[in-house]
Coordinates of C-alpha atoms in Angstrom, one line a residue:
M1241 CA -30.9 -9.1 26.9
P1242 CA -28.4 -7.1 29.0
I1243 CA -26.1 -4.7 27.0
F1244 CA -23.0 -6.6 28.2
S1245 CA -23.9 -9.9 27.0
Y1246 CA -22.2 -10.0 23.7
F1247 CA -23.2 -10.8 19.9
C1248 CA -25.6 -13.5 20.4
K1249 CA -26.8 -16.0 23.0
K1250 CA -25.3 -18.8 21.1
N1251 CA -21.7 -17.6 21.2
R1252 CA -20.3 -17.2 24.7
D1253 CA -16.7 -17.3 23.7
I1254 CA -16.5 -14.0 22.1
M1255 CA -17.0 -11.3 24.7
R1256 CA -16.5 -7.6 24.9
Y1257 CA -14.1 -5.2 23.0
N1258 CA -11.6 -5.5 25.7
E1259 CA -11.7 -9.2 25.8
L1260 CA -11.4 -9.2 21.9
W1261 CA -8.0 -7.3 21.9
R1262 CA -6.9 -9.5 24.8
K1263 CA -7.3 -12.6 22.6
L1264 CA -4.8 -10.9 20.1
Y1265 CA -2.5 -9.7 22.9
D1266 CA -2.3 -13.4 24.3
K1267 CA -1.4 -14.6 20.9
G1268 CA 1.8 -12.2 20.6
Y1269 CA 0.5 -8.9 19.3
P1270 CA 1.9 -5.9 21.2
E1271 CA -0.8 -4.2 23.3
G1272 CA -1.1 -1.1 21.3
E1273 CA -1.4 -3.1 18.0
A1274 CA -3.8 -5.5 19.3
K1275 CA -6.3 -2.7 20.4
A1276 CA -5.6 -0.8 17.1
V1277 CA -6.3 -3.9 15.0
T1278 CA -9.5 -4.7 16.9
R1279 CA -10.8 -1.2 16.5
M1280 CA -10.1 -1.2 12.8
L1281 CA -12.0 -4.6 12.4
L1282 CA -15.0 -3.3 14.5
T1283 CA -15.0 0.2 12.7
D1284 CA -14.3 -0.5 9.1
K1285 CA -16.1 -3.9 8.9
Y1286 CA -18.9 -3.8 11.3
G1287 CA -19.6 -0.1 11.5
M1288 CA -19.0 0.4 15.3
T1289 CA -18.0 3.9 16.4
T1290 CA -15.4 4.5 19.2
A1291 CA -18.2 5.4 21.5
D1292 CA -20.0 2.0 20.7
M1293 CA -16.8 0.1 21.7
L1294 CA -16.2 2.1 24.8
C1295 CA -19.7 1.9 26.1
E1296 CA -20.0 -1.8 25.0
E1297 CA -22.8 -0.9 22.6
I1298 CA -22.6 -4.2 20.6
E1299 CA -26.3 -4.8 19.9
T1300 CA -25.5 -3.9 16.2
F1301 CA -23.8 -7.0 15.6
T1302 CA -25.9 -9.7 14.0
D1303 CA -23.4 -12.3 12.7
A1304 CA -21.4 -13.7 15.5
D1305 CA -20.1 -16.5 13.4
T1306 CA -18.5 -14.0 10.8
L1307 CA -16.9 -12.2 13.7
T1308 CA -15.7 -15.4 15.3
A1309 CA -14.0 -16.3 12.0
D1310 CA -12.5 -12.8 11.7
I1311 CA -11.0 -12.8 15.0
E1312 CA -9.5 -16.3 14.4
A1313 CA -7.9 -15.1 11.3
L1314 CA -6.4 -12.2 13.2
M1315 CA -5.1 -14.6 15.8
A1316 CA -3.4 -16.3 12.9
F1317 CA -1.8 -13.1 12.1
T1318 CA -3.6 -12.5 8.9
P1319 CA -3.4 -8.7 8.1
V1320 CA -6.5 -6.9 9.3
Q1321 CA -6.8 -5.2 6.0
Y1322 CA -7.3 -8.5 4.3
V1323 CA -9.8 -9.4 7.0
V1324 CA -11.7 -6.1 6.5
G1325 CA -11.1 -6.3 2.8
K1326 CA -10.2 -2.6 2.8
A1327 CA -7.3 -0.4 3.6
W1328 CA -7.1 3.4 4.0
F1329 CA -4.7 5.5 1.8
A1330 CA -4.7 9.2 1.3
D1331 CA -8.0 9.5 3.2
R1332 CA -9.8 7.0 1.0
L1333 CA -10.8 3.4 1.4
F1334 CA -9.3 1.0 -1.1
I1335 CA -10.3 -2.7 -1.6
V1336 CA -7.5 -5.1 -0.9
R1337 CA -7.3 -8.9 -1.1
P1338 CA -4.2 -11.2 -0.7
G1339 CA -3.5 -10.7 -4.5
C1340 CA -2.2 -7.2 -3.8
L1341 CA 0.1 -5.5 -1.5
I1342 CA -1.5 -3.6 1.3
P1343 CA -0.9 0.2 0.8
R1344 CA 1.4 1.7 3.4
P1345 CA 1.2 5.2 5.0
E1346 CA 4.7 6.3 3.8
T1347 CA 3.7 5.6 0.2
E1348 CA 1.2 8.5 0.7
E1349 CA 4.3 10.7 1.0
L1350 CA 5.4 9.8 -2.6
C1351 CA 2.0 10.8 -3.9
R1352 CA 2.3 14.0 -1.9
W1353 CA 5.7 14.9 -3.4
V1354 CA 4.4 14.4 -6.9
Y1355 CA 1.6 16.9 -6.1
D1356 CA 3.6 19.3 -4.4
S1357 CA 6.1 19.5 -7.4
H1358 CA 3.3 20.1 -9.9
V1359 CA 0.6 21.8 -8.0
H1360 CA 1.1 24.9 -10.1
A1361 CA 1.9 23.1 -13.3
S1362 CA 0.2 21.2 -16.0
I1363 CA 0.5 17.3 -16.1
Q1364 CA -1.0 15.5 -19.1
D1365 CA 0.2 12.0 -18.7
I1366 CA 1.2 9.8 -15.8
L1367 CA 2.2 6.4 -15.4
D1368 CA 2.1 4.2 -12.3
I1369 CA 4.4 1.0 -12.7
G1370 CA 3.4 -2.0 -10.3
T1371 CA 0.2 -0.4 -9.5
G1372 CA -1.1 -3.2 -7.1
S1373 CA -4.2 -2.0 -5.5
G1374 CA -4.2 1.0 -7.7
C1375 CA -3.8 3.2 -4.7
I1376 CA -1.0 5.5 -6.3
A1377 CA -2.7 5.6 -9.8
V1378 CA -6.1 6.6 -8.2
T1379 CA -4.7 9.1 -6.0
L1380 CA -2.7 10.7 -8.6
S1381 CA -5.8 10.7 -11.0
L1382 CA -7.8 12.4 -8.3
L1383 CA -5.2 15.0 -7.5
F1384 CA -4.7 15.7 -11.2
P1385 CA -8.1 15.4 -12.8
E1386 CA -7.1 16.8 -16.1
A1387 CA -4.4 14.1 -16.4
T1388 CA -4.6 10.6 -18.0
V1389 CA -3.0 8.1 -15.9
D1390 CA -1.9 4.7 -17.0
A1391 CA -1.2 1.7 -14.6
W1392 CA 0.9 -1.4 -15.1
D1393 CA 1.0 -4.6 -13.3
I1394 CA 1.9 -8.1 -14.0
S1395 CA -0.5 -9.8 -11.7
D1396 CA -4.0 -10.6 -12.9
D1397 CA -5.2 -10.5 -9.3
A1398 CA -3.7 -7.1 -8.7
I1399 CA -5.1 -5.8 -12.0
A1400 CA -8.7 -7.0 -11.1
I1401 CA -8.4 -5.3 -7.6
A1402 CA -7.1 -2.0 -9.2
K1403 CA -9.9 -2.0 -11.6
E1404 CA -12.4 -2.3 -8.7
N1405 CA -10.8 0.7 -7.1
I1406 CA -10.7 2.7 -10.1
L1407 CA -14.4 2.2 -10.5
I1408 CA -15.4 3.0 -6.9
H1409 CA -13.4 6.1 -7.0
N1410 CA -14.4 7.1 -10.5
A1411 CA -10.8 7.8 -11.4
N1412 CA -9.4 8.3 -14.9
V1413 CA -7.0 5.4 -14.9
R1414 CA -6.2 2.8 -17.7
V1415 CA -4.8 -0.5 -16.4
H1416 CA -2.5 -2.7 -18.5
K1417 CA -0.9 -5.9 -17.9
C1418 CA 2.7 -5.2 -18.5
D1419 CA 6.0 -6.6 -17.1
A1420 CA 8.2 -3.9 -15.5
L1421 CA 11.2 -6.1 -16.5
N1422 CA 10.2 -6.0 -20.2
P1423 CA 8.5 -2.8 -20.8
P1424 CA 7.5 -1.5 -24.3
F1425 CA 9.4 0.9 -26.3
D1426 CA 7.7 4.4 -25.8
I1427 CA 9.3 7.7 -26.6
G1428 CA 8.2 11.0 -24.9
K1429 CA 4.9 9.5 -23.7
Y1430 CA 4.8 10.7 -20.1
D1431 CA 5.2 13.7 -17.9
V1432 CA 5.7 11.7 -14.7
I1433 CA 6.6 8.1 -13.9
V1434 CA 6.0 6.8 -10.5
S1435 CA 6.8 3.4 -9.1
N1436 CA 6.9 1.6 -5.8
P1437 CA 8.5 -1.8 -7.0
P1438 CA 9.5 -4.8 -5.3
Y1439 CA 12.8 -4.0 -3.4
I1440 CA 13.3 -6.2 -0.4
C1441 CA 16.1 -8.7 -0.6
H1442 CA 15.5 -12.3 0.5
R1443 CA 18.0 -11.9 3.3
E1444 CA 16.0 -9.3 4.9
S1445 CA 13.1 -11.4 5.3
H1446 CA 14.0 -12.6 8.9
E1447 CA 13.4 -9.0 9.8
M1448 CA 9.8 -8.8 8.6
D1449 CA 6.6 -9.2 10.5
V1450 CA 4.9 -12.6 10.2
N1451 CA 1.7 -11.1 8.8
V1452 CA 3.5 -9.5 5.9
L1453 CA 5.8 -12.7 5.2
Q1454 CA 3.2 -15.2 5.3
Y1455 CA 0.2 -13.3 3.7
E1456 CA 1.2 -10.6 1.3
P1457 CA 2.2 -11.4 -2.2
H1458 CA 6.0 -12.1 -2.5
L1459 CA 6.0 -11.1 -6.2
A1460 CA 5.4 -7.5 -4.9
L1461 CA 7.9 -7.6 -2.2
F1462 CA 11.1 -9.5 -2.9
V1463 CA 14.0 -9.3 -5.4
P1464 CA 17.1 -11.5 -5.5
D1465 CA 19.8 -10.8 -3.1
D1466 CA 22.4 -10.3 -5.8
D1467 CA 20.4 -7.9 -7.8
A1468 CA 18.4 -5.5 -5.6
L1469 CA 18.1 -2.9 -8.2
M1470 CA 16.9 -5.1 -10.9
F1471 CA 13.3 -3.3 -11.1
Y1472 CA 14.8 0.3 -10.6
R1473 CA 17.4 -0.3 -13.6
S1474 CA 14.7 -1.6 -15.9
I1475 CA 12.2 1.2 -15.0
A1476 CA 14.9 3.8 -15.1
H1477 CA 16.0 2.9 -18.6
Y1478 CA 12.4 2.8 -19.7
A1479 CA 11.9 6.2 -18.2
S1480 CA 15.0 7.7 -19.9
K1481 CA 13.1 7.2 -23.2
A1482 CA 9.5 7.3 -22.2
L1483 CA 9.5 10.4 -20.3
R1484 CA 9.3 13.9 -22.0
Q1485 CA 12.2 16.4 -21.8
G1486 CA 12.1 17.6 -18.2
G1487 CA 9.8 14.8 -17.1
E1488 CA 10.1 13.3 -13.6
L1489 CA 10.7 9.8 -12.3
Y1490 CA 9.7 9.1 -8.8
F1491 CA 10.6 6.0 -6.8
E1492 CA 9.8 4.4 -3.4
I1493 CA 13.0 2.9 -2.4
N1494 CA 14.9 0.5 0.0
P1495 CA 17.0 2.7 2.3
L1496 CA 19.8 0.4 2.1
Y1497 CA 20.4 1.1 -1.6
A1498 CA 19.6 4.8 -1.8
T1499 CA 23.1 6.0 -2.8
E1500 CA 23.7 3.1 -5.3
L1501 CA 20.2 3.8 -6.9
Q1502 CA 21.1 7.5 -7.0
D1503 CA 24.5 6.9 -8.7
M1504 CA 22.7 4.6 -11.2
L1505 CA 20.2 7.3 -12.2
I1506 CA 23.0 9.7 -12.7
T1507 CA 25.0 7.3 -14.9
I1508 CA 21.8 6.6 -17.0
G1509 CA 21.6 10.4 -17.6
F1510 CA 19.0 11.8 -15.2
T1511 CA 19.6 15.0 -13.4
S1512 CA 18.7 16.9 -10.1
V1513 CA 18.6 13.3 -8.4
E1514 CA 16.9 13.9 -4.9
I1515 CA 16.6 11.6 -2.0
R1516 CA 14.0 12.1 0.6
G1517 CA 13.1 10.5 3.9
D1518 CA 9.9 9.2 5.2
Q1519 CA 8.1 10.1 8.4
F1520 CA 10.5 7.8 10.2
G1521 CA 13.5 9.5 8.9
K1522 CA 14.5 6.5 6.6
K1523 CA 15.7 7.6 3.0
R1524 CA 12.5 6.1 1.3
F1525 CA 11.9 8.2 -1.9
I1526 CA 14.0 9.3 -4.9
K1527 CA 13.1 11.8 -7.6
A1528 CA 15.1 12.3 -11.0
I1529 CA 14.5 14.6 -13.9
K1530 CA 15.2 13.8 -17.5
K1531 CA 17.4 16.3 -19.1
K1532 CA 15.7 19.1 -21.2

């Protein structure tokens, strides 16, 4: 069978790599994204290398029906990470399913900030609030192997996914079902608290990509238009008690409310409140220290 005849004789609709990404392009994907998504699917799910794709070396495919279903899902704008079932974060692959938010590259910078702030210091206890896939908690656990990491989420689906990722990466993380809006009463329990809580107002939804809006869990994305800082307020009040003296609170934030959040943290009693931008220049992270 010639190398350019595709996956199997019975399926002539799916052709070469170039024809696969063009199917997505014809559905409305930008060309660069169509190519990247197709490469991610073929690489992370089907094990093809870039050389395989460029040379049309497609004989490794054995299940044309599955690939057909995957391409159709992508044509319906299902996020490629959900189609593959995995997402990269901090150079590691994490299981993802529709029950959890897909990890973003900018969130890696939040973990890096925590690491850079404590690379020469000892951390005993870390809390990740709203853990989702567990990507932050697992990454921090592996960066600080001597620390104990707790991870909270309210979603049973997210908790199940996080537990899978903890097991896969052999991380020292304990997962708890806990509502960030109704946290327990803890005193001096943690050295670091990190959170990437829901922060998108519903009025911003018209600016979002369809694959995010239609498929990722709204529970992990949205807050009411009239109370954009509801999670930050609750977590900050909890952290003001639960952190040890000199402990640090880290947030990923909505750039629209960076100044308002900074003022709120100062009012609650935190010091050295610092805002940082992400790789796109947007105000994306904030750090605050509990007074000693």
